[in-house]
PDB file of C-alpha atoms in Angstrom:
ATOM      1  CA  MET A 140     -42.916  29.351  36.716  1.00 59.00           C
ATOM      2  CA  GLN A 141     -39.870  31.247  35.536  1.00 72.00           C
ATOM      3  CA  LEU A 142     -37.194  30.802  32.921  1.00 80.00           C
ATOM      4  CA  ASP A 143     -34.354  28.704  34.315  1.00 85.00           C
ATOM      5  CA  HIS A 144     -31.776  28.833  31.529  1.00 91.00           C
ATOM      6  CA  VAL A 145     -31.139  28.731  27.790  1.00 92.00           C
ATOM      7  CA  THR A 146     -28.518  26.435  26.240  1.00 89.00           C
ATOM      8  CA  ILE A 147     -26.686  27.214  23.019  1.00 90.00           C
ATOM      9  CA  VAL A 148     -24.569  24.501  21.400  1.00 87.00           C
ATOM     10  CA  ALA A 149     -21.975  25.838  18.977  1.00 87.00           C
ATOM     11  CA  PRO A 150     -18.753  24.682  17.353  1.00 86.00           C
ATOM     12  CA  ASP A 151     -16.881  27.632  18.940  1.00 88.00           C
ATOM     13  CA  CYS A 152     -18.245  29.279  22.081  1.00 91.00           C
ATOM     14  CA  ALA A 153     -15.509  31.915  22.460  1.00 93.00           C
ATOM     15  CA  PRO A 154     -17.262  34.649  20.426  1.00 93.00           C
ATOM     16  CA  LEU A 155     -20.585  33.927  22.154  1.00 93.00           C
ATOM     17  CA  ARG A 156     -18.938  34.097  25.575  1.00 95.00           C
ATOM     18  CA  ARG A 157     -17.231  37.409  24.690  1.00 96.00           C
ATOM     19  CA  PHE A 158     -20.507  38.930  23.524  1.00 96.00           C
ATOM     20  CA  PHE A 159     -22.571  37.858  26.522  1.00 96.00           C
ATOM     21  CA  VAL A 160     -19.879  38.824  29.067  1.00 97.00           C
ATOM     22  CA  HIS A 161     -18.438  42.011  27.556  1.00 97.00           C
ATOM     23  CA  VAL A 162     -21.473  43.418  25.746  1.00 96.00           C
ATOM     24  CA  ALA A 163     -24.539  41.939  27.448  1.00 95.00           C
ATOM     25  CA  GLY A 164     -22.958  42.210  30.911  1.00 95.00           C
ATOM     26  CA  MET A 165     -23.322  38.630  32.127  1.00 96.00           C
ATOM     27  CA  GLU A 166     -20.734  37.096  34.439  1.00 97.00           C
ATOM     28  CA  GLU A 167     -19.005  33.777  33.909  1.00 97.00           C
ATOM     29  CA  GLY A 168     -19.407  31.483  36.885  1.00 96.00           C
ATOM     30  CA  ALA A 169     -19.023  27.977  38.202  1.00 94.00           C
ATOM     31  CA  ARG A 170     -19.899  25.104  35.874  1.00 92.00           C
ATOM     32  CA  PRO A 171     -19.804  21.372  36.643  1.00 86.00           C
ATOM     33  CA  ALA A 172     -17.177  19.264  34.857  1.00 84.00           C
ATOM     34  CA  PHE A 173     -19.362  17.733  32.151  1.00 83.00           C
ATOM     35  CA  GLY A 174     -16.531  16.401  30.011  1.00 84.00           C
ATOM     36  CA  VAL A 175     -17.270  18.857  27.188  1.00 87.00           C
ATOM     37  CA  GLY A 176     -16.131  22.449  26.840  1.00 89.00           C
ATOM     38  CA  GLY A 177     -18.438  25.274  27.684  1.00 92.00           C
ATOM     39  CA  HIS A 178     -19.385  28.110  29.980  1.00 95.00           C
ATOM     40  CA  TRP A 179     -22.165  29.007  32.372  1.00 95.00           C
ATOM     41  CA  LEU A 180     -23.044  32.694  32.301  1.00 97.00           C
ATOM     42  CA  TYR A 181     -24.862  34.281  35.201  1.00 97.00           C
ATOM     43  CA  LEU A 182     -27.356  37.092  35.793  1.00 95.00           C
ATOM     44  CA  ASP A 183     -28.173  38.070  39.379  1.00 93.00           C
ATOM     45  CA  GLY A 184     -26.326  35.036  40.722  1.00 95.00           C
ATOM     46  CA  ARG A 185     -28.191  32.529  38.524  1.00 92.00           C
ATOM     47  CA  PRO A 186     -26.700  30.528  35.614  1.00 93.00           C
ATOM     48  CA  VAL A 187     -29.153  31.577  32.902  1.00 94.00           C
ATOM     49  CA  LEU A 188     -27.107  30.861  29.781  1.00 94.00           C
ATOM     50  CA  HIS A 189     -25.303  27.577  29.199  1.00 91.00           C
ATOM     51  CA  LEU A 190     -22.857  27.485  26.311  1.00 92.00           C
ATOM     52  CA  ILE A 191     -21.755  24.047  25.142  1.00 90.00           C
ATOM     53  CA  GLU A 192     -18.834  23.741  22.765  1.00 88.00           C
ATOM     54  CA  ARG A 193     -19.153  20.946  20.236  1.00 82.00           C
ATOM     55  CA  PRO A 194     -16.792  21.252  17.247  1.00 72.00           C
ATOM     56  CA  ASP A 195     -19.041  18.838  15.317  1.00 72.00           C
ATOM     57  CA  ALA A 196     -22.236  20.805  16.039  1.00 59.00           C
ATOM     58  CA  GLN A 197     -22.668  21.870  12.416  1.00 56.00           C
ATOM     59  CA  SER A 198     -21.432  18.807  10.589  1.00 49.00           C
ATOM     60  CA  GLY A 199     -22.821  15.436   9.660  1.00 48.00           C
ATOM     61  CA  PRO A 200     -26.230  13.815   9.982  1.00 49.00           C
ATOM     62  CA  ARG A 201     -27.804  13.462  13.413  1.00 47.00           C
ATOM     63  CA  THR A 202     -27.936  10.012  14.944  1.00 50.00           C
ATOM     64  CA  ALA A 203     -30.820   8.551  16.954  1.00 45.00           C
ATOM     65  CA  ILE A 204     -28.975   9.565  20.138  1.00 47.00           C
ATOM     66  CA  ALA A 205     -28.301  13.148  19.031  1.00 55.00           C
ATOM     67  CA  ARG A 206     -30.670  15.957  19.885  1.00 51.00           C
ATOM     68  CA  ALA A 207     -33.480  16.805  17.514  1.00 45.00           C
ATOM     69  CA  PRO A 208     -32.667  19.493  14.943  1.00 46.00           C
ATOM     70  CA  ALA A 209     -34.964  22.049  16.619  1.00 50.00           C
ATOM     71  CA  ARG A 210     -33.527  25.442  17.417  1.00 59.00           C
ATOM     72  CA  ILE A 211     -34.277  28.407  19.608  1.00 67.00           C
ATOM     73  CA  ASP A 212     -35.232  31.432  17.533  1.00 70.00           C
ATOM     74  CA  HIS A 213     -33.883  34.022  19.949  1.00 82.00           C
ATOM     75  CA  LEU A 214     -33.011  34.816  23.535  1.00 87.00           C
ATOM     76  CA  ALA A 215     -34.610  37.951  24.985  1.00 88.00           C
ATOM     77  CA  LEU A 216     -33.112  39.904  27.875  1.00 91.00           C
ATOM     78  CA  ARG A 217     -35.118  42.655  29.598  1.00 91.00           C
ATOM     79  CA  LEU A 218     -33.443  45.785  30.919  1.00 91.00           C
ATOM     80  CA  ASP A 219     -35.091  47.821  33.652  1.00 89.00           C
ATOM     81  CA  SER A 220     -33.485  51.256  33.473  1.00 92.00           C
ATOM     82  CA  ALA A 221     -32.421  53.913  31.004  1.00 94.00           C
ATOM     83  CA  ALA A 222     -28.909  53.750  32.487  1.00 94.00           C
ATOM     84  CA  GLU A 223     -28.672  50.015  31.687  1.00 92.00           C
ATOM     85  CA  TRP A 224     -29.984  50.667  28.162  1.00 94.00           C
ATOM     86  CA  GLN A 225     -27.480  53.468  27.510  1.00 95.00           C
ATOM     87  CA  ALA A 226     -24.624  51.345  28.882  1.00 95.00           C
ATOM     88  CA  LEU A 227     -25.639  48.509  26.536  1.00 95.00           C
ATOM     89  CA  LEU A 228     -25.665  50.886  23.541  1.00 96.00           C
ATOM     90  CA  ARG A 229     -22.182  52.161  24.505  1.00 96.00           C
ATOM     91  CA  ARG A 230     -20.815  48.602  24.731  1.00 96.00           C
ATOM     92  CA  LEU A 231     -22.367  47.640  21.388  1.00 97.00           C
ATOM     93  CA  ASP A 232     -20.690  50.654  19.791  1.00 97.00           C
ATOM     94  CA  GLU A 233     -17.397  50.034  21.622  1.00 96.00           C
ATOM     95  CA  TYR A 234     -17.208  46.439  20.390  1.00 96.00           C
ATOM     96  CA  GLN A 235     -18.573  47.440  16.961  1.00 96.00           C
ATOM     97  CA  VAL A 236     -21.493  45.035  17.213  1.00 95.00           C
ATOM     98  CA  PRO A 237     -24.163  45.782  14.597  1.00 95.00           C
ATOM     99  CA  TYR A 238     -27.730  45.909  15.866  1.00 97.00           C
ATOM    100  CA  GLN A 239     -31.228  46.811  14.768  1.00 95.00           C
ATOM    101  CA  LEU A 240     -33.685  48.863  16.820  1.00 94.00           C
ATOM    102  CA  SER A 241     -37.420  48.305  16.687  1.00 89.00           C
ATOM    103  CA  ASP A 242     -39.990  50.564  18.325  1.00 86.00           C
ATOM    104  CA  MET A 243     -42.897  48.425  19.500  1.00 83.00           C
ATOM    105  CA  ARG A 244     -45.420  51.197  20.197  1.00 80.00           C
ATOM    106  CA  ALA A 245     -48.301  48.747  20.677  1.00 79.00           C
ATOM    107  CA  LEU A 246     -46.396  47.113  23.536  1.00 80.00           C
ATOM    108  CA  ARG A 247     -44.801  50.372  24.697  1.00 88.00           C
ATOM    109  CA  GLU A 248     -41.372  48.807  24.387  1.00 89.00           C
ATOM    110  CA  GLN A 249     -38.112  49.390  22.582  1.00 91.00           C
ATOM    111  CA  GLN A 250     -36.395  46.321  21.152  1.00 91.00           C
ATOM    112  CA  LEU A 251     -32.835  45.869  19.995  1.00 94.00           C
ATOM    113  CA  PHE A 252     -31.739  42.816  17.985  1.00 92.00           C
ATOM    114  CA  VAL A 253     -28.223  41.420  17.546  1.00 94.00           C
ATOM    115  CA  ALA A 254     -27.489  38.537  15.168  1.00 92.00           C
ATOM    116  CA  LEU A 255     -24.599  36.515  16.594  1.00 87.00           C
ATOM    117  CA  GLY A 256     -24.675  33.967  13.804  1.00 79.00           C
ATOM    118  CA  PRO A 257     -26.978  32.465  11.218  1.00 75.00           C
ATOM    119  CA  GLU A 258     -29.197  30.886  13.878  1.00 76.00           C
ATOM    120  CA  ILE A 259     -28.487  32.892  17.052  1.00 83.00           C
ATOM    121  CA  THR A 260     -30.289  36.173  17.655  1.00 88.00           C
ATOM    122  CA  VAL A 261     -30.357  38.082  20.932  1.00 90.00           C
ATOM    123  CA  GLU A 262     -33.107  40.561  21.710  1.00 90.00           C
ATOM    124  CA  PHE A 263     -32.787  43.237  24.370  1.00 92.00           C
ATOM    125  CA  VAL A 264     -36.036  44.892  25.411  1.00 90.00           C
ATOM    126  CA  ILE A 265     -36.941  47.796  27.662  1.00 91.00           C
ATOM    127  CA  ALA A 266     -40.280  49.330  28.559  1.00 89.00           C
ATOM    128  CA  ALA A 267     -40.700  52.773  26.975  1.00 85.00           C
ATOM    129  CA  GLN A 268     -41.499  54.243  30.388  1.00 86.00           C
ATOM    130  CA  HIS A 269     -37.864  53.644  31.405  1.00 85.00           C
ATOM    131  CA  LEU A 270     -36.599  55.649  28.439  1.00 82.00           C
ATOM    132  CA  GLY A 271     -38.515  58.778  29.319  1.00 72.00           C
TER     133      GLY A 271
END
């Protein structure tokens, strides 16, 4: 089993798309015509992040047909080289994106967290062995 994709529904997907393309390094790719706005963002040729634009996503009570009010806590992306990690840090600084680092010594990993909104957090993680 492997992760297929994560979907984020938001009233405005433009800032999410900019972050994941320009900072995280994903590529926008083909997306079927679903009749609602959105983007499919790719890693290694696979559409791993689906963004769905719904202007009403934050307003009004949910109906029986609407999705349950559950949410995803965060999306984690693993980097495999010090060069990728350093490039990510440069892009975060270039786009003035605030982030928080966390050294997970017990797991021998370095984590970096970015809050894209009140309910959307992205974690980037790299094994300490790749950092030297």
